[in-house]
CSV table of C-alpha atoms in Angstrom, one decimal:
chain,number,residue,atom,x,y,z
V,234,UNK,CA,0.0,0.0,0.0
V,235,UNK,CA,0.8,3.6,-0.4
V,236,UNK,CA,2.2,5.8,2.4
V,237,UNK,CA,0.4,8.9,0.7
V,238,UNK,CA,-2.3,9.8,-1.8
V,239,UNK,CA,-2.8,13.0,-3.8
V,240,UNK,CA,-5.9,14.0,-5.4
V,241,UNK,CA,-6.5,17.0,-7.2
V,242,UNK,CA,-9.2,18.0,-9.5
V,243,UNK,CA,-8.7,20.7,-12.8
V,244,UNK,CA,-10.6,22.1,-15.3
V,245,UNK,CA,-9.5,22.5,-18.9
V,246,UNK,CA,-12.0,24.6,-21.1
V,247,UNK,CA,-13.2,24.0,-24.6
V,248,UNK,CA,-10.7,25.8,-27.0
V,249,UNK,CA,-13.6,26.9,-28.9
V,250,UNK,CA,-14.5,29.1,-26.1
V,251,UNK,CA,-18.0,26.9,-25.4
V,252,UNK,CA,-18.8,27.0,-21.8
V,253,UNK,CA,-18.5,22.8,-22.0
V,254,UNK,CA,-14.6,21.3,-20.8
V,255,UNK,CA,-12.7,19.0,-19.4
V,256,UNK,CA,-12.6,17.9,-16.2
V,257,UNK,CA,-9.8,16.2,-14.8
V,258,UNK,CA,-10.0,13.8,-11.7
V,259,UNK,CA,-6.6,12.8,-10.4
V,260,UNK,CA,-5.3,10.2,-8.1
V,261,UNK,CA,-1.4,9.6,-7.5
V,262,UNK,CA,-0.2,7.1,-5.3
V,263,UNK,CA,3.4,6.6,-4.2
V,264,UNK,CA,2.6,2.6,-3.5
V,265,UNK,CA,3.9,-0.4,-5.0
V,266,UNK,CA,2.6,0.1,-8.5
V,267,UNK,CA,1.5,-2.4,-11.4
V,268,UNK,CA,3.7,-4.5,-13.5
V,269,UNK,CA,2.1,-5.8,-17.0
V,270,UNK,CA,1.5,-9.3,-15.4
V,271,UNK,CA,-0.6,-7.4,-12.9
V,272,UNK,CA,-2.0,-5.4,-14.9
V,273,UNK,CA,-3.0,-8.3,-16.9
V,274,UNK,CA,-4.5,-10.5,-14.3
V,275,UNK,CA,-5.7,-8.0,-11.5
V,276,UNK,CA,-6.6,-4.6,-13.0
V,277,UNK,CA,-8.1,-5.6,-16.1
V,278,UNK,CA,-9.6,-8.9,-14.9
V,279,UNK,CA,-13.0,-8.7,-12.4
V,280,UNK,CA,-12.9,-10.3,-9.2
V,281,UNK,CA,-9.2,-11.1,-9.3
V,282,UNK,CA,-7.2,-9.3,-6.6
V,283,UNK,CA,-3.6,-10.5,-4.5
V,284,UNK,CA,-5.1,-9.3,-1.4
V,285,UNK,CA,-6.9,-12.1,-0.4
V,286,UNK,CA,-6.3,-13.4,2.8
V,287,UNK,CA,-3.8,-10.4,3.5
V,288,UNK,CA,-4.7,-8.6,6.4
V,289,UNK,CA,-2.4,-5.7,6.0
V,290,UNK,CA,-4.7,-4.3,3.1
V,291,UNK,CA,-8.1,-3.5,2.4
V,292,UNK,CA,-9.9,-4.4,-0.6
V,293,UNK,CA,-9.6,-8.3,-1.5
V,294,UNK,CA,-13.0,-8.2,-4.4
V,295,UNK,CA,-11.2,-7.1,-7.0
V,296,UNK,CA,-13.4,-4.8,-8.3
V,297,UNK,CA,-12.6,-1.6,-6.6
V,298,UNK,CA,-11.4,0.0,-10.0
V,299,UNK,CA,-14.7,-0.5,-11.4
V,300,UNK,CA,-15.7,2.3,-9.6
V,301,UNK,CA,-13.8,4.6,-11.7
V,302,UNK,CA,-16.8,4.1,-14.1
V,303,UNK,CA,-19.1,5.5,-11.7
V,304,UNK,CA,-18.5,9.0,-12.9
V,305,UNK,CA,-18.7,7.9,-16.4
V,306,UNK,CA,-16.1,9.2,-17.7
V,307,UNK,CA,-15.0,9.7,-21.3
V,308,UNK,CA,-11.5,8.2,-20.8
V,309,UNK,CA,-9.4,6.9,-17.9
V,310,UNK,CA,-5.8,6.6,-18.4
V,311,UNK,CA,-3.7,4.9,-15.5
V,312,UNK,CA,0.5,5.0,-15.7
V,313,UNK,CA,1.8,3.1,-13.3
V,314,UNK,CA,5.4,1.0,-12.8
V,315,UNK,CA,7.1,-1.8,-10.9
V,316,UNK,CA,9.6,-4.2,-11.3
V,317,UNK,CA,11.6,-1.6,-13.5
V,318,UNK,CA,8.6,-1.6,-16.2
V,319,UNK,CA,6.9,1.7,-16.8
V,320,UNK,CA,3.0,1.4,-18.4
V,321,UNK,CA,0.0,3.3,-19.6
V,322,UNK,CA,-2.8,1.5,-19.8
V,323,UNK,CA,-6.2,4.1,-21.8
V,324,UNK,CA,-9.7,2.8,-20.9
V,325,UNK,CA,-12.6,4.4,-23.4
V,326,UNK,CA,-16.0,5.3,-22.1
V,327,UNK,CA,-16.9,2.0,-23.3
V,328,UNK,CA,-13.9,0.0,-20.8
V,329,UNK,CA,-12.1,-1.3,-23.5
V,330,UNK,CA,-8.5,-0.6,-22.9
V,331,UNK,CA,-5.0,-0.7,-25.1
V,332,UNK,CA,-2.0,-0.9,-22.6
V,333,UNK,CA,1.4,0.2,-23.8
V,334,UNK,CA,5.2,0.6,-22.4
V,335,UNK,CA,6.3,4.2,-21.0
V,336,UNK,CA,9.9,5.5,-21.3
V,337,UNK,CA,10.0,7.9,-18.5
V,338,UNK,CA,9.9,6.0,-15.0
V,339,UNK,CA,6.9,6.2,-12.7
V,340,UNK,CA,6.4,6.0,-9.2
V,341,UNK,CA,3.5,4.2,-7.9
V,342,UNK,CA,0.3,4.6,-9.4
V,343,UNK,CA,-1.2,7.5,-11.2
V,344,UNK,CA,-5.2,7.1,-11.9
V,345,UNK,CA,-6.5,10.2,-14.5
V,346,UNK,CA,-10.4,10.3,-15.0
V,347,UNK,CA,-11.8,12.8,-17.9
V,348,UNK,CA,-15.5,13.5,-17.4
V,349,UNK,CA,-17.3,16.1,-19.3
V,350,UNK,CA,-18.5,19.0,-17.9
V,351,UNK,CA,-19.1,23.2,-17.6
V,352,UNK,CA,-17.8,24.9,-14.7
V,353,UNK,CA,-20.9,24.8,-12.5
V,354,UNK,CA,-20.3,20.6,-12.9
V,355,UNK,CA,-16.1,21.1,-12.1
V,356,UNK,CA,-18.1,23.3,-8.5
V,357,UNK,CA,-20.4,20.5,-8.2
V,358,UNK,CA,-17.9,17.7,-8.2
V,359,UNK,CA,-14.9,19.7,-6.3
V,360,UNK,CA,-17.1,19.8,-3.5
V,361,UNK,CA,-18.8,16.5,-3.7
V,362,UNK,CA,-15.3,14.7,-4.4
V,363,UNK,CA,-14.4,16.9,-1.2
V,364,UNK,CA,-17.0,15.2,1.3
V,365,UNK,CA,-16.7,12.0,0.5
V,366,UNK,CA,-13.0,11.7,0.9
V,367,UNK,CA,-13.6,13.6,4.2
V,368,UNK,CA,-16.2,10.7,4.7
V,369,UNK,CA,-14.2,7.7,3.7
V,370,UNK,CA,-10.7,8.6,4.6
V,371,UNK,CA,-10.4,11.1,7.2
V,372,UNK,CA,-9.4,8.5,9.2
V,373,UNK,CA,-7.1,6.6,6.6
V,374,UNK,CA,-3.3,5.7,7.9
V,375,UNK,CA,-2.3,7.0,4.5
V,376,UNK,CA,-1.5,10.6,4.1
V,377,UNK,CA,-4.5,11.8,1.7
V,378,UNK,CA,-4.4,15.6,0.4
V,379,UNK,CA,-6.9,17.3,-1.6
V,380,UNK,CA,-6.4,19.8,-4.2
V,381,UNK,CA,-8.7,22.7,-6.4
V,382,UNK,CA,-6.4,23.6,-9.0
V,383,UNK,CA,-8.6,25.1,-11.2
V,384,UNK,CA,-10.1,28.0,-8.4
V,385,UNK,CA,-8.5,31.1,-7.5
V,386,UNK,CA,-9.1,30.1,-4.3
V,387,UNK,CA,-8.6,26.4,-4.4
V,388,UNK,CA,-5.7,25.3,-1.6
V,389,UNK,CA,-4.2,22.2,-0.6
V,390,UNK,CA,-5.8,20.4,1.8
V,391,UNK,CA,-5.5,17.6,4.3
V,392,UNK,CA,-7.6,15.3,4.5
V,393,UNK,CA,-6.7,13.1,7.2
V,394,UNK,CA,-8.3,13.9,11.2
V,395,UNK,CA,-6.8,12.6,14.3
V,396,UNK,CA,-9.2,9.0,15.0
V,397,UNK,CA,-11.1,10.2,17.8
V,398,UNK,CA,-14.9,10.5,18.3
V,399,UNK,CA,-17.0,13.4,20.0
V,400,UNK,CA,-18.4,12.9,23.1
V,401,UNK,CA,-18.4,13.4,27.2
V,402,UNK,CA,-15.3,10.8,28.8
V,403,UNK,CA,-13.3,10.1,25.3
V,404,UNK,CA,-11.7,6.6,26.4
V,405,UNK,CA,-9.8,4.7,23.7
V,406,UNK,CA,-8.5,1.4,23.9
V,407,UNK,CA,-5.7,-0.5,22.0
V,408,UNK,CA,-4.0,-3.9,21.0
V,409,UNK,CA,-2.1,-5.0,18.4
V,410,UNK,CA,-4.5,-4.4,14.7
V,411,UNK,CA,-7.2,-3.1,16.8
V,412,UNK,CA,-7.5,0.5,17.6
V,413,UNK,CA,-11.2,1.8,19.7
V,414,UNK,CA,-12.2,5.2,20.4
V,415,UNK,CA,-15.6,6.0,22.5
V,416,UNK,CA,-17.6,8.4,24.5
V,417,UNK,CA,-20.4,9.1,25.7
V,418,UNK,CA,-23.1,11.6,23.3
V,419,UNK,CA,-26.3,12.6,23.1
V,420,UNK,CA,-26.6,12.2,19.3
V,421,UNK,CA,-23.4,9.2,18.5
V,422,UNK,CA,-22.0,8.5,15.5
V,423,UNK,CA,-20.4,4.8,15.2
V,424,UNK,CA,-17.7,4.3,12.4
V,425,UNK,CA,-16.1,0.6,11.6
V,426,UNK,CA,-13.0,1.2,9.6
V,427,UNK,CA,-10.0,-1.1,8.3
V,428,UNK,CA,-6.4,0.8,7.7
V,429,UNK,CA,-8.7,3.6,8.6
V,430,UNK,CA,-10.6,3.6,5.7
V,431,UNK,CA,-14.3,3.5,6.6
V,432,UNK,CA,-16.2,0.5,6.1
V,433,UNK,CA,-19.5,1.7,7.1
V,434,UNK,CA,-20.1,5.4,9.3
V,435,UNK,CA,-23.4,5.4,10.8
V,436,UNK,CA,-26.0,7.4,13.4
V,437,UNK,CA,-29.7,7.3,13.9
V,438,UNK,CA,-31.3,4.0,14.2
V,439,UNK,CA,-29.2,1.4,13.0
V,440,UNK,CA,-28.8,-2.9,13.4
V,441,UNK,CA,-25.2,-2.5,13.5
V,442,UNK,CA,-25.2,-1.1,17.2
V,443,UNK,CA,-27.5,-2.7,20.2
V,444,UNK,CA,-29.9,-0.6,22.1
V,445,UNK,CA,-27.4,-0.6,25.0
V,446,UNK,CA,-25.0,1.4,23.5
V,447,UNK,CA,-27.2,4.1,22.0
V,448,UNK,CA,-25.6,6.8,23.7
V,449,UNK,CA,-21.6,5.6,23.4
V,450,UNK,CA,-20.1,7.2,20.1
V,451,UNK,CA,-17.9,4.7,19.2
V,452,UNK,CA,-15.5,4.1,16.1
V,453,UNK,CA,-13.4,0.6,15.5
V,454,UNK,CA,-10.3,0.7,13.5
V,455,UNK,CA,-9.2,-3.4,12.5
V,456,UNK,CA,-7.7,-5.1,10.4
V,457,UNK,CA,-9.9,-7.6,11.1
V,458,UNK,CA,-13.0,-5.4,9.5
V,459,UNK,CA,-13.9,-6.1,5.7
V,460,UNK,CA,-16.4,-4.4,3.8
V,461,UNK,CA,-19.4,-5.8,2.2
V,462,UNK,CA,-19.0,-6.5,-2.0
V,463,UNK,CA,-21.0,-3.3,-2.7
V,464,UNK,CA,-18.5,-1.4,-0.2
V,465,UNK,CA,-21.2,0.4,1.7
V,466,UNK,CA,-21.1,-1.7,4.9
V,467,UNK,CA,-19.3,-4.0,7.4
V,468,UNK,CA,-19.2,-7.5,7.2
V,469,UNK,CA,-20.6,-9.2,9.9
V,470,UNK,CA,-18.6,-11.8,11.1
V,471,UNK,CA,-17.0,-13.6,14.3
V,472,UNK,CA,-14.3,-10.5,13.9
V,473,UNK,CA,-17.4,-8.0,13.8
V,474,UNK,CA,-18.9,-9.7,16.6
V,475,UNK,CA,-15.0,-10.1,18.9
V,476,UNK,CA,-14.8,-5.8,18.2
V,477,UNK,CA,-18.4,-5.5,19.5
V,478,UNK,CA,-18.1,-7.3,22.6
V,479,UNK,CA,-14.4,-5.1,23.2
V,480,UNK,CA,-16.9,-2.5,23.2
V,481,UNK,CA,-19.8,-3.3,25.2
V,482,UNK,CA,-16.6,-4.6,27.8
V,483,UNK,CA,-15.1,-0.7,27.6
V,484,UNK,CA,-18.5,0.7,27.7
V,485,UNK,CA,-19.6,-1.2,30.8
V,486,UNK,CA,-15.7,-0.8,32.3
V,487,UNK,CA,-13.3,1.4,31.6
V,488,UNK,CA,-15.8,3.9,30.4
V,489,UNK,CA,-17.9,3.9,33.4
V,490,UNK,CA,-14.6,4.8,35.3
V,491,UNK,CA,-13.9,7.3,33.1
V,492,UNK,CA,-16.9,9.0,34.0
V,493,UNK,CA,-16.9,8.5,37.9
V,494,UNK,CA,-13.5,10.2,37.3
V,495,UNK,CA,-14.8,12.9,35.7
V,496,UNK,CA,-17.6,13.4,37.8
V,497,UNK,CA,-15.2,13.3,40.9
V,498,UNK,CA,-13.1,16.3,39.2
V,499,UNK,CA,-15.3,18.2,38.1
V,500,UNK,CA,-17.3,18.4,42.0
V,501,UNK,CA,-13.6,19.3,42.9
V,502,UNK,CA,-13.5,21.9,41.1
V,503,UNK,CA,-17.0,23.4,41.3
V,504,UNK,CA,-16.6,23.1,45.4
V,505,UNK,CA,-13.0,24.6,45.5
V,506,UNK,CA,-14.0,28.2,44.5
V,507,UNK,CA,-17.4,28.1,46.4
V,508,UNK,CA,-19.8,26.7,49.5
V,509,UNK,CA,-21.9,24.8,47.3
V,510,UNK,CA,-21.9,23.7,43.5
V,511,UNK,CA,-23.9,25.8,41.4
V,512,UNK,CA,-28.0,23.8,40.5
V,513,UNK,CA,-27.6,21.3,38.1
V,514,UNK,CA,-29.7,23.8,35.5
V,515,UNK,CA,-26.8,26.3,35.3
V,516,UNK,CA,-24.6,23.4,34.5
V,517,UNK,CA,-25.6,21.2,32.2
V,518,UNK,CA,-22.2,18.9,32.5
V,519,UNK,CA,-22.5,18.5,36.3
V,520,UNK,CA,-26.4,16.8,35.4
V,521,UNK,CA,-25.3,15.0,32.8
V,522,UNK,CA,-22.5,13.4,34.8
V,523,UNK,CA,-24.9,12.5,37.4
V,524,UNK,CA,-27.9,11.2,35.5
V,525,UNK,CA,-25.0,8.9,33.7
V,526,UNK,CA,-23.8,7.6,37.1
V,527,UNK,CA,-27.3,6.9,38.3
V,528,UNK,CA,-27.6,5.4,35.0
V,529,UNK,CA,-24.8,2.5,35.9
V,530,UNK,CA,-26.0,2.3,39.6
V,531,UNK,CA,-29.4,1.3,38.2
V,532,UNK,CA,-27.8,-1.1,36.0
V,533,UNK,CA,-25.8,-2.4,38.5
V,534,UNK,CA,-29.0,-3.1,40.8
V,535,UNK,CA,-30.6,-5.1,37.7
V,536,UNK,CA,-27.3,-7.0,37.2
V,537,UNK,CA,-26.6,-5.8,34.2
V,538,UNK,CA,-22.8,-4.9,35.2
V,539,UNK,CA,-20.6,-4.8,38.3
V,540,UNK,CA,-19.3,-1.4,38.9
V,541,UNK,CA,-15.5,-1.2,40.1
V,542,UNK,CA,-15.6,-1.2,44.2
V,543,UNK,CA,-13.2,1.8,43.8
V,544,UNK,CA,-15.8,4.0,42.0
V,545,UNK,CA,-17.9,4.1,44.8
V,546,UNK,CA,-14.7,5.4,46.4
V,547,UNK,CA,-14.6,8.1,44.4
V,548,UNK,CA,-15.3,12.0,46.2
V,549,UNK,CA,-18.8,12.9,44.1
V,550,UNK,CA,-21.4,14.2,46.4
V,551,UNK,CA,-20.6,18.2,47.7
V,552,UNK,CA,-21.2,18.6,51.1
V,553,UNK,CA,-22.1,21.5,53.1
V,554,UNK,CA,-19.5,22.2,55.9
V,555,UNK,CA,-17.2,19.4,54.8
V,556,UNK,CA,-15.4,18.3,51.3
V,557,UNK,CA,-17.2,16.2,48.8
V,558,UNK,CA,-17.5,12.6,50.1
V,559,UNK,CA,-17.9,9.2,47.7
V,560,UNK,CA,-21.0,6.7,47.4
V,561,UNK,CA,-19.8,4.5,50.2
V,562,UNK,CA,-19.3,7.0,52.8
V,563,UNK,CA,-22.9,7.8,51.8
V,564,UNK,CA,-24.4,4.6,52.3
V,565,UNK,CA,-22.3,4.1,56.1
V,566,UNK,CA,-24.0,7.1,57.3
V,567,UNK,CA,-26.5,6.6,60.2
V,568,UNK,CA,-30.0,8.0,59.5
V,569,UNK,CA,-30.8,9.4,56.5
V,570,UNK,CA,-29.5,13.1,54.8
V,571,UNK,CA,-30.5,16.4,54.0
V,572,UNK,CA,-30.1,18.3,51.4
V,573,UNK,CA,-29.2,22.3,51.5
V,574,UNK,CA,-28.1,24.8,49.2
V,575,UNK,CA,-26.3,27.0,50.6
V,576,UNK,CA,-24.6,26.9,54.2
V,577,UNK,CA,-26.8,28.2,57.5
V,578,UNK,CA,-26.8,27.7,60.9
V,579,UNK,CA,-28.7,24.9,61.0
V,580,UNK,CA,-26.4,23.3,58.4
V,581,UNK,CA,-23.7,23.7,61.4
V,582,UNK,CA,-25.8,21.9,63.7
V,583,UNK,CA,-26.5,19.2,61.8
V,584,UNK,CA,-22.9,18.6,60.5
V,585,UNK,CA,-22.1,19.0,64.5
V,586,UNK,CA,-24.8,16.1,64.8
V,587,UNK,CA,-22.7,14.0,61.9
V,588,UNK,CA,-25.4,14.3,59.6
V,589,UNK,CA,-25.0,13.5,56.2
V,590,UNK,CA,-25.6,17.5,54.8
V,591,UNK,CA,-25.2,17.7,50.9
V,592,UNK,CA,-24.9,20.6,49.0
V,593,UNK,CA,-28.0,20.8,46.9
V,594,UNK,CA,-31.6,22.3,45.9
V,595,UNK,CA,-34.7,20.5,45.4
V,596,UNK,CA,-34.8,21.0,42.0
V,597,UNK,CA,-31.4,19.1,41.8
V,598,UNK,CA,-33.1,16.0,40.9
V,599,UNK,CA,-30.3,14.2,39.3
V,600,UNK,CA,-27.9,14.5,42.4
V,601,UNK,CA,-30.9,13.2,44.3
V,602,UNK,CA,-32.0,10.5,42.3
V,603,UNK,CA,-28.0,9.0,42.4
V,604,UNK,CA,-27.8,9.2,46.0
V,605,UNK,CA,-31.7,7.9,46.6
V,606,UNK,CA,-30.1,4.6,44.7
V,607,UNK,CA,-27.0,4.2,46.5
V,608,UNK,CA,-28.7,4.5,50.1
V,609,UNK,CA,-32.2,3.6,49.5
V,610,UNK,CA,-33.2,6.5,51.5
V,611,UNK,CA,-34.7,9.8,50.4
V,612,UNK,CA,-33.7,13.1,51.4
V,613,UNK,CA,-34.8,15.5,53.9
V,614,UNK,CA,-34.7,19.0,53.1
V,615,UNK,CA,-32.9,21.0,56.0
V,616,UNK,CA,-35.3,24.7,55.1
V,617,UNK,CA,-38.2,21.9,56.8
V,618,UNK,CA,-36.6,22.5,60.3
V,619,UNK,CA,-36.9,25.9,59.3
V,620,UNK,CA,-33.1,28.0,59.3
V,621,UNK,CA,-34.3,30.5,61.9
V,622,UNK,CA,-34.5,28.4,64.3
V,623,UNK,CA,-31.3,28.6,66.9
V,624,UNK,CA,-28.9,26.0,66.5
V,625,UNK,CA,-29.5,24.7,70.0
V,626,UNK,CA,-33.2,23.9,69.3
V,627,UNK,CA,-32.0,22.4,65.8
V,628,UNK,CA,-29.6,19.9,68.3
V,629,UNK,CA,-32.5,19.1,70.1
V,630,UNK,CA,-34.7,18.3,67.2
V,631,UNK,CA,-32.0,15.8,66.2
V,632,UNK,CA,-31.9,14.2,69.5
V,633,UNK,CA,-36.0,13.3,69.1
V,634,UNK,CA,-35.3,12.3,65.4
């Protein structure tokens, strides 16, 4: 395979001055290259390819230069060399082809398509070549460029993006010809690629991905992956099947710890530079985080998963009077707990008592609805004994409860 790929559209008018032209598709690869044998048996030849069985490329149908022909072109010409034998090989509209030496050496492969066209079709196809390169090989290991050279304002561009995926907790995962990238999102994208081409790049409702992982974005990079004949989809196979399960394992795992983690920090930070986090409506991360935790607790209780005993170690719940505690210190404390805004007298009292006082409203339902599943018990609000109350009634209060 090739280490990079150029491709670069042009425009050449009609001499005559019509508004009808030339356009020029190229694709120049500095790869292995054809020799005549190859030529004669592979490129010319349907369903005959050497990359069967070869898991260090992509493409094993033998029909992938077919696709030239989507376009349909007027001509193709395709000069390519190996083995110290330099070729030309012209295909007419009609795919019949006369292949011929070259004199002047040439690296790798280079793939010219003429298509006819004005200069509203050149626009069209500049940006439509554009996307689905973006779409296809953003995430290719080759180095892929794009180039307008027929604009004034046409640049060189690089196609190729780091493989990552958007999304709360980015956790990635990696072993030898298996690279995973996921995270949680609201509206996923999942991507199944091999040599980081993509295979198949999906969202919305889809058979490809179970309901369970509905909100993980998630892309797969194998060399394990093929494509389907038609190119537009993943093969589902035992290899499909092995990368799914890695997934539904991080998802359920190292994921989940990835968002304890970030829950953990970002209370830390929130209760550093004031008494009490700010409601959950002013921050839509901090609710998010929590809804996603309650999420796995629940999930845990139906014995769908086994969270890590060091995530319920983790400092998530703000207190009032006191730094954030974790889930476990939660469910040790005697009687039940109280929720409070802000601090207050009464607060005092009740963190003298070794009440559990957490720094909350009562519209912070998400906070609430986490800790209500790890203790079983539902909060108390501490405004019901009333804040003007002196703190030495509140202590006796406590004594009757």
């Amino acid at each position: 395979g090739s280490s990079a790929v150029d491709i670069w559209l042009d425009f050449i008018p009609d001499e005559g001055g019509a508004g009808e032209g030339v356009i020029e598709i190229h694709v120049d690869d500095g790869g292995e290259g054809m020799s005549g044998e190859i030529i004669d048996s592979q490129l010319t030849t349907l369903f005959s390819s050497s990359k069967e069985n070869d898991l260090t490329k992509i493409g094993k149908f033998g029909i992938g230069f077919v696709s030239v022909f989507a376009l349909r072109p007027r001509a193709v010409l395709v000069h390519t060399g190996r083995d110290g034998e330099y070729w030309e090989v012209f295909f007419d509209q009609d795919r019949s082809f006369f292949k011929s030496r070259l004199e002047t050496p040439v690296e790798g492969t280079q793939i010219t398509l003429f298509v006819a066209g004005d200069r509203a079709r050149y626009t069209e196809l500049v940006a439509a070549s554009r996307e689905t390169i973006d779409h296809w090989c953003r995430h290719s290991e080759a180095e892929i460029s794009f180039e307008d050279r027929a604009s004034v304002d046409g640049e060189l561009v690089q196609i190729n993006r780091p493989f990552a995926v958007e999304g709360l907790c980015p956790t990635s995962f990696e072993r030898e010809g298996t690279q995973i990238v996921l995270a949680y999102s609201n509206t996923p994208a999942w991507g199944f690629y091999n040599k980081g081409l993509a295979l198949a790049v999906v969202r919305g409702k889809t058979d490809l991905v179970p309901p369970r992982l509905a909100h993980i974005a998630f892309r797969i990079k194998s060399r394990y992956l093929e494509h389907t004949l038609t190119r537009d989809n993943v093969i589902r196979d035992q290899n499909y099947d092995k990368a799914m399960a890695i997934v539904a394992k991080l998802a359920a795992t190292k994921l989940v710890a990835a968002l304890f983690e970030a829950l953990a920090e970002h209370t830390a930070s929130l209760t550093a530079t004031a008494a009490a986090p700010p409601p959950e409506r002013s921050d839509p991360l901090l609710r998010l985080l929590r809804e996603r935790a309650a999420d796995f607790l629940t999930r845990e209780q139906a014995g769908e998963l086994k969270l890590d005993p060091r995530l319920w170690q983790l400092p998530i719940i703000p207190r009032i009077g006191a730094p954030p505690c974790s889930l476990a210190e939660c469910r040790k404390q005697r009687g039940g707990w109280w929720l409070a805004p802000s601090p207050s007298p009464t607060c005092g009292a009740l963190h003298r008592d070794g009440q559990l006082v957490v720094a909350a409203g009562h519209r912070d339902t998400a906070l609430q609805n986490l800790l209500i599943l790890a203790t079983g018990k539902s909060p108390q609000l501490v405004e019901s004994l009333c804040t003007a109350t002196p703190a030495s009634a509140v202590e006796h209060v406590l004594d009757l409860v």
